[in-house]
Amino acid sequence: MSGSARPTYVLTVDCPDGPGLIHAVSGFLFERSGNILELQQYENHREGRFFQRIEFEVLGDVPAERLREEFAEVAERYRMHWQLRAADAPCRILIMVSKDGHCLNDLLFRWRSGGLQIDVPLIVSNHRDLEQLAASYDVPFQHLPVTGATKADAEARLLDLVEAEQIDLVVLARYMQILSDDLCTRLAGRAINIHHSFLPSFKGAKPYHQAFDRGVKLVGATAHYVTGALDEGPIIEQDVLRVDHRASVEDMVAAGRDVEAQVLSRAVRWHAQTRILLNGHKTVVFR
């Protein structure tokens, strides 16, 4: 952020590429005494689409709602998908977990230490193993057990919580349940998952043990938006750590936990800062 007391906003734009787009947006800001603090853009020439993220400040007390109303005419003219929000507004996230707490603990620590622009009003889990961890950060914990018979009811309850808590983003921080196609559709573009990058080679239980048995030399993680296609949603961030023949299974598991936590936190940070735009089955990430 600029450190200025002036209202600061973020505007993101996704639309068909063509002449006049940059002038239309920058001209709109100029007419309202907007001062651009950060500007990034990307032209996807192959698919003919234009993406832009602008962080700007304005003179005087100009509410976001007024800017949205006035920008709507520009957006309609150029067939824009767009979003305008206060730059310092925290993203309200609901974290879902099962039994592994490394990603949850990392997110909560970064949040409490000021490293993430988020609020965490609720943690949801299908087990009670991490209830004390949630309590240590003074975050409400909701136990939602899931079986074949209760899955539909549990997902309906989850959607009720998302609405009641005004959640902007659902984060699956090692939540080991497959979401239904309907729930994935309802949360499209606002649910992020993290998993190891041994897929599709090593599926199912104990993937690190399978990787160890095959002598894998790279341990990685992938953060992506959730879709009905299991673990195939638009990728936000990936990273790897190199291991060698000396690494034990325990070493590989520890390395995997580290990289999973780091990759997930980056994906959440960029989403919270409105730095990610969907580009079909891919993403544009303005870091």
Short mmCIF file of C-alpha atoms in Angstrom, two decimals:
data_model
loop_
_atom_site.label_atom_id
_atom_site.label_comp_id
_atom_site.label_asym_id
_atom_site.label_seq_id
_atom_site.Cartn_x
_atom_site.Cartn_y
_atom_site.Cartn_z
CA MET A 1 0.00 0.00 0.00
CA SER A 2 1.08 3.57 -0.55
CA GLY A 3 0.94 4.69 3.08
CA SER A 4 -1.35 7.53 1.99
CA ALA A 5 -4.49 8.46 3.90
CA ARG A 6 -6.34 8.72 0.59
CA PRO A 7 -8.83 5.97 -0.29
CA THR A 8 -7.04 3.23 -2.21
CA TYR A 9 -8.76 0.71 -4.47
CA VAL A 10 -7.99 -2.25 -6.70
CA LEU A 11 -9.68 -2.61 -10.09
CA THR A 12 -9.36 -5.84 -12.10
CA VAL A 13 -10.55 -6.21 -15.68
CA ASP A 14 -10.97 -9.22 -17.98
CA CYS A 15 -12.47 -8.62 -21.44
CA PRO A 16 -12.05 -9.20 -25.18
CA ASP A 17 -8.85 -7.57 -26.39
CA GLY A 18 -9.12 -4.54 -28.64
CA PRO A 19 -8.15 -0.90 -29.15
CA GLY A 20 -8.98 1.74 -26.57
CA LEU A 21 -9.06 -0.45 -23.47
CA ILE A 22 -6.11 1.11 -21.65
CA HIS A 23 -7.27 4.63 -22.53
CA ALA A 24 -10.81 3.87 -21.35
CA VAL A 25 -9.67 2.67 -17.93
CA SER A 26 -6.89 5.22 -17.35
CA GLY A 27 -9.12 8.01 -18.66
CA PHE A 28 -11.85 7.02 -16.21
CA LEU A 29 -9.36 7.25 -13.35
CA PHE A 30 -7.88 10.55 -14.61
CA GLU A 31 -11.30 12.16 -14.72
CA ARG A 32 -11.76 11.29 -11.05
CA SER A 33 -8.31 12.49 -9.95
CA GLY A 34 -7.12 8.91 -9.63
CA ASN A 35 -3.43 8.32 -8.99
CA ILE A 36 -2.21 4.93 -10.24
CA LEU A 37 0.06 3.21 -7.70
CA GLU A 38 0.51 -0.13 -9.46
CA LEU A 39 -0.52 -1.32 -12.91
CA GLN A 40 -0.09 -4.75 -14.49
CA GLN A 41 -1.67 -6.11 -17.64
CA TYR A 42 -1.53 -9.12 -19.92
CA GLU A 43 -2.79 -9.60 -23.46
CA ASN A 44 -3.62 -13.19 -24.36
CA HIS A 45 -3.17 -12.86 -28.11
CA ARG A 46 -3.97 -16.49 -28.80
CA GLU A 47 -7.43 -16.23 -27.27
CA GLY A 48 -7.92 -12.50 -27.80
CA ARG A 49 -8.42 -11.51 -24.18
CA PHE A 50 -7.12 -8.63 -22.10
CA PHE A 51 -6.39 -8.73 -18.36
CA GLN A 52 -5.50 -5.79 -16.14
CA ARG A 53 -5.01 -5.01 -12.46
CA ILE A 54 -4.73 -1.41 -11.25
CA GLU A 55 -4.18 -0.22 -7.71
CA PHE A 56 -4.99 3.45 -7.38
CA GLU A 57 -5.83 6.20 -4.91
CA VAL A 58 -8.33 9.03 -5.30
CA LEU A 59 -8.52 12.54 -3.91
CA GLY A 60 -11.26 13.13 -1.37
CA ASP A 61 -13.69 10.70 0.18
CA VAL A 62 -14.91 8.72 -2.82
CA PRO A 63 -16.76 5.54 -1.78
CA ALA A 64 -16.22 2.32 -3.69
CA GLU A 65 -19.93 2.03 -4.48
CA ARG A 66 -19.90 5.34 -6.33
CA LEU A 67 -16.88 4.27 -8.39
CA ARG A 68 -18.56 0.98 -9.23
CA GLU A 69 -21.72 2.72 -10.43
CA GLU A 70 -19.75 5.10 -12.63
CA PHE A 71 -17.40 2.45 -14.02
CA ALA A 72 -20.29 0.16 -14.99
CA GLU A 73 -20.87 2.19 -18.18
CA VAL A 74 -17.25 1.71 -19.27
CA ALA A 75 -17.41 -1.98 -18.44
CA GLU A 76 -20.57 -2.50 -20.46
CA ARG A 77 -19.10 -0.73 -23.48
CA TYR A 78 -16.10 -3.07 -23.59
CA ARG A 79 -17.84 -6.24 -22.31
CA MET A 80 -15.69 -6.38 -19.21
CA HIS A 81 -15.76 -8.82 -16.35
CA TRP A 82 -14.51 -6.61 -13.56
CA GLN A 83 -14.18 -6.11 -9.82
CA LEU A 84 -13.48 -2.99 -7.79
CA ARG A 85 -12.73 -3.20 -4.08
CA ALA A 86 -10.97 -1.31 -1.32
CA ALA A 87 -7.29 -2.26 -1.44
CA ASP A 88 -7.04 -2.78 2.32
CA ALA A 89 -10.28 -4.77 2.72
CA PRO A 90 -9.49 -8.15 4.34
CA CYS A 91 -10.62 -11.30 2.57
CA ARG A 92 -12.88 -13.36 4.83
CA ILE A 93 -11.83 -17.00 4.57
CA LEU A 94 -13.30 -20.21 5.91
CA ILE A 95 -10.63 -22.87 6.37
CA MET A 96 -11.51 -26.55 5.99
CA VAL A 97 -9.23 -29.22 7.45
CA SER A 98 -9.20 -32.90 8.37
CA LYS A 99 -6.36 -34.25 10.53
CA ASP A 100 -3.15 -32.72 9.13
CA GLY A 101 -2.58 -29.31 10.71
CA HIS A 102 0.55 -27.95 9.00
CA CYS A 103 -1.25 -25.80 6.41
CA LEU A 104 -3.84 -24.60 8.93
CA ASN A 105 -1.21 -23.63 11.48
CA ASP A 106 0.83 -21.80 8.82
CA LEU A 107 -2.17 -19.77 7.63
CA LEU A 108 -3.25 -18.88 11.16
CA PHE A 109 0.28 -17.82 12.15
CA ARG A 110 0.72 -15.65 9.04
CA TRP A 111 -2.69 -14.09 9.65
CA ARG A 112 -2.03 -13.29 13.31
CA SER A 113 1.42 -11.92 12.52
CA GLY A 114 0.03 -9.62 9.84
CA GLY A 115 1.41 -11.52 6.87
CA LEU A 116 -1.93 -12.17 5.19
CA GLN A 117 -4.70 -9.70 4.35
CA ILE A 118 -7.43 -11.99 5.65
CA ASP A 119 -9.91 -12.56 8.45
CA VAL A 120 -10.63 -16.10 9.65
CA PRO A 121 -14.07 -16.19 11.29
CA LEU A 122 -14.44 -19.98 11.19
CA ILE A 123 -12.63 -23.32 10.80
CA VAL A 124 -14.63 -26.35 9.63
CA SER A 125 -13.47 -29.95 9.94
CA ASN A 126 -14.80 -33.45 9.52
CA HIS A 127 -12.69 -34.48 12.54
CA ARG A 128 -11.99 -32.95 15.95
CA ASP A 129 -8.22 -33.45 15.90
CA LEU A 130 -7.40 -29.76 15.27
CA GLU A 131 -10.00 -28.21 17.55
CA GLN A 132 -7.38 -27.23 20.14
CA LEU A 133 -5.20 -25.63 17.49
CA ALA A 134 -8.15 -23.48 16.41
CA ALA A 135 -8.81 -22.58 20.05
CA SER A 136 -5.19 -21.49 20.53
CA TYR A 137 -5.80 -18.83 17.87
CA ASP A 138 -9.24 -18.02 19.30
CA VAL A 139 -11.03 -19.05 16.10
CA PRO A 140 -14.43 -20.79 16.27
CA PHE A 141 -14.29 -24.45 15.24
CA GLN A 142 -17.24 -26.23 13.61
CA HIS A 143 -17.22 -30.03 13.52
CA LEU A 144 -19.06 -31.32 10.43
CA PRO A 145 -18.64 -35.11 10.21
CA VAL A 146 -19.10 -36.53 6.73
CA THR A 147 -20.29 -39.99 5.73
CA GLY A 148 -21.94 -41.24 2.58
CA ALA A 149 -25.30 -40.79 4.24
CA THR A 150 -24.61 -37.30 5.65
CA LYS A 151 -22.54 -35.76 2.83
CA ALA A 152 -25.42 -33.79 1.26
CA ASP A 153 -26.55 -32.40 4.61
CA ALA A 154 -22.98 -31.50 5.58
CA GLU A 155 -22.45 -29.60 2.34
CA ALA A 156 -25.75 -27.78 2.73
CA ARG A 157 -24.67 -26.78 6.25
CA LEU A 158 -21.32 -25.60 4.88
CA LEU A 159 -23.04 -23.35 2.35
CA ASP A 160 -25.21 -21.93 5.15
CA LEU A 161 -22.04 -21.08 7.08
CA VAL A 162 -20.44 -19.48 4.02
CA GLU A 163 -23.46 -17.22 3.63
CA ALA A 164 -23.92 -16.48 7.33
CA GLU A 165 -20.25 -15.55 7.80
CA GLN A 166 -20.09 -13.60 4.51
CA ILE A 167 -17.16 -15.74 3.37
CA ASP A 168 -15.14 -14.56 0.37
CA LEU A 169 -12.93 -17.62 0.03
CA VAL A 170 -13.04 -21.25 1.18
CA VAL A 171 -9.58 -22.76 1.71
CA LEU A 172 -9.17 -26.53 1.71
CA ALA A 173 -6.06 -26.78 3.89
CA ARG A 174 -5.59 -30.57 3.57
CA TYR A 175 -9.30 -31.31 3.77
CA MET A 176 -9.52 -34.97 2.82
CA GLN A 177 -13.05 -35.16 1.46
CA ILE A 178 -14.13 -34.93 -2.17
CA LEU A 179 -16.61 -32.10 -2.71
CA SER A 180 -19.69 -32.76 -4.81
CA ASP A 181 -19.99 -31.27 -8.30
CA ASP A 182 -22.84 -29.09 -7.07
CA LEU A 183 -20.78 -27.64 -4.22
CA CYS A 184 -17.81 -27.05 -6.54
CA THR A 185 -20.10 -25.15 -8.89
CA ARG A 186 -21.52 -23.06 -6.05
CA LEU A 187 -17.99 -22.16 -4.91
CA ALA A 188 -16.49 -21.66 -8.38
CA GLY A 189 -13.64 -19.16 -8.29
CA ARG A 190 -13.75 -18.82 -4.51
CA ALA A 191 -12.40 -22.12 -3.21
CA ILE A 192 -8.71 -23.07 -3.18
CA ASN A 193 -7.24 -26.54 -2.62
CA ILE A 194 -3.68 -27.69 -1.90
CA HIS A 195 -2.22 -31.11 -2.62
CA HIS A 196 1.10 -32.82 -3.25
CA SER A 197 2.37 -32.78 -6.81
CA PHE A 198 2.91 -36.53 -7.14
CA LEU A 199 -0.39 -36.79 -9.00
CA PRO A 200 -1.32 -38.54 -11.20
CA SER A 201 1.50 -41.04 -10.62
CA PHE A 202 0.99 -41.72 -6.91
CA LYS A 203 -2.67 -41.69 -5.93
CA GLY A 204 -4.48 -42.76 -2.80
CA ALA A 205 -3.00 -43.46 0.60
CA LYS A 206 0.63 -42.73 1.51
CA PRO A 207 1.75 -41.01 -1.71
CA TYR A 208 5.10 -40.08 -0.13
CA HIS A 209 5.78 -43.74 0.63
CA GLN A 210 4.97 -44.61 -2.98
CA ALA A 211 7.26 -41.82 -4.20
CA PHE A 212 10.05 -42.98 -1.89
CA ASP A 213 9.79 -46.51 -3.22
CA ARG A 214 10.22 -45.15 -6.76
CA GLY A 215 13.20 -42.94 -5.88
CA VAL A 216 11.49 -39.63 -6.65
CA LYS A 217 13.89 -36.68 -6.50
CA LEU A 218 11.40 -33.77 -6.44
CA VAL A 219 8.81 -33.11 -3.73
CA GLY A 220 6.23 -30.52 -4.74
CA ALA A 221 2.81 -29.01 -4.11
CA THR A 222 0.06 -27.42 -6.20
CA ALA A 223 -2.56 -24.85 -5.17
CA HIS A 224 -5.53 -24.52 -7.50
CA TYR A 225 -9.12 -23.42 -7.63
CA VAL A 226 -11.62 -26.16 -6.90
CA THR A 227 -13.68 -27.61 -9.73
CA GLY A 228 -15.75 -30.73 -10.23
CA ALA A 229 -12.75 -32.33 -11.98
CA LEU A 230 -10.80 -33.68 -9.00
CA ASP A 231 -7.45 -31.91 -8.52
CA GLU A 232 -7.62 -30.46 -12.05
CA GLY A 233 -8.82 -26.91 -11.38
CA PRO A 234 -7.02 -23.76 -12.62
CA ILE A 235 -3.52 -23.78 -11.12
CA ILE A 236 -2.53 -20.75 -9.03
CA GLU A 237 0.90 -21.69 -7.68
CA GLN A 238 3.34 -24.61 -7.61
CA ASP A 239 6.74 -25.23 -6.09
CA VAL A 240 9.19 -28.06 -5.57
CA LEU A 241 12.00 -29.08 -3.24
CA ARG A 242 14.83 -31.34 -4.37
CA VAL A 243 15.68 -34.50 -2.41
CA ASP A 244 18.22 -37.23 -3.05
CA HIS A 245 18.91 -40.89 -2.20
CA ARG A 246 19.66 -40.00 1.44
CA ALA A 247 16.13 -38.76 2.11
CA SER A 248 13.98 -41.08 4.20
CA VAL A 249 10.20 -41.32 3.93
CA GLU A 250 10.00 -39.09 7.00
CA ASP A 251 12.29 -36.53 5.34
CA MET A 252 10.08 -36.50 2.25
CA VAL A 253 6.91 -36.07 4.30
CA ALA A 254 8.47 -33.16 6.22
CA ALA A 255 9.63 -31.54 2.98
CA GLY A 256 6.16 -32.00 1.53
CA ARG A 257 4.52 -30.32 4.49
CA ASP A 258 6.83 -27.33 4.17
CA VAL A 259 6.22 -26.81 0.48
CA GLU A 260 2.45 -27.37 0.80
CA ALA A 261 2.19 -24.69 3.48
CA GLN A 262 4.27 -22.19 1.50
CA VAL A 263 2.43 -22.73 -1.78
CA LEU A 264 -0.99 -22.48 -0.14
CA SER A 265 -0.12 -19.29 1.74
CA ARG A 266 1.06 -17.63 -1.49
CA ALA A 267 -2.15 -18.62 -3.28
CA VAL A 268 -4.28 -17.26 -0.44
CA ARG A 269 -2.22 -14.04 -0.30
CA TRP A 270 -2.61 -13.38 -4.03
CA HIS A 271 -6.33 -14.13 -3.96
CA ALA A 272 -6.83 -11.84 -0.97
CA GLN A 273 -5.01 -9.06 -2.80
CA THR A 274 -7.12 -9.61 -5.95
CA ARG A 275 -4.05 -10.61 -7.96
CA ILE A 276 -5.57 -13.68 -9.62
CA LEU A 277 -7.83 -13.60 -12.67
CA LEU A 278 -9.30 -16.71 -14.23
CA ASN A 279 -8.25 -17.33 -17.82
CA GLY A 280 -10.41 -20.27 -18.87
CA HIS A 281 -8.79 -23.38 -17.38
CA LYS A 282 -5.74 -21.33 -16.36
CA THR A 283 -5.04 -18.28 -14.23
CA VAL A 284 -3.35 -14.92 -14.70
CA VAL A 285 -1.43 -14.06 -11.51
CA PHE A 286 -0.25 -10.46 -11.15
CA ARG A 287 2.37 -10.96 -8.44
#
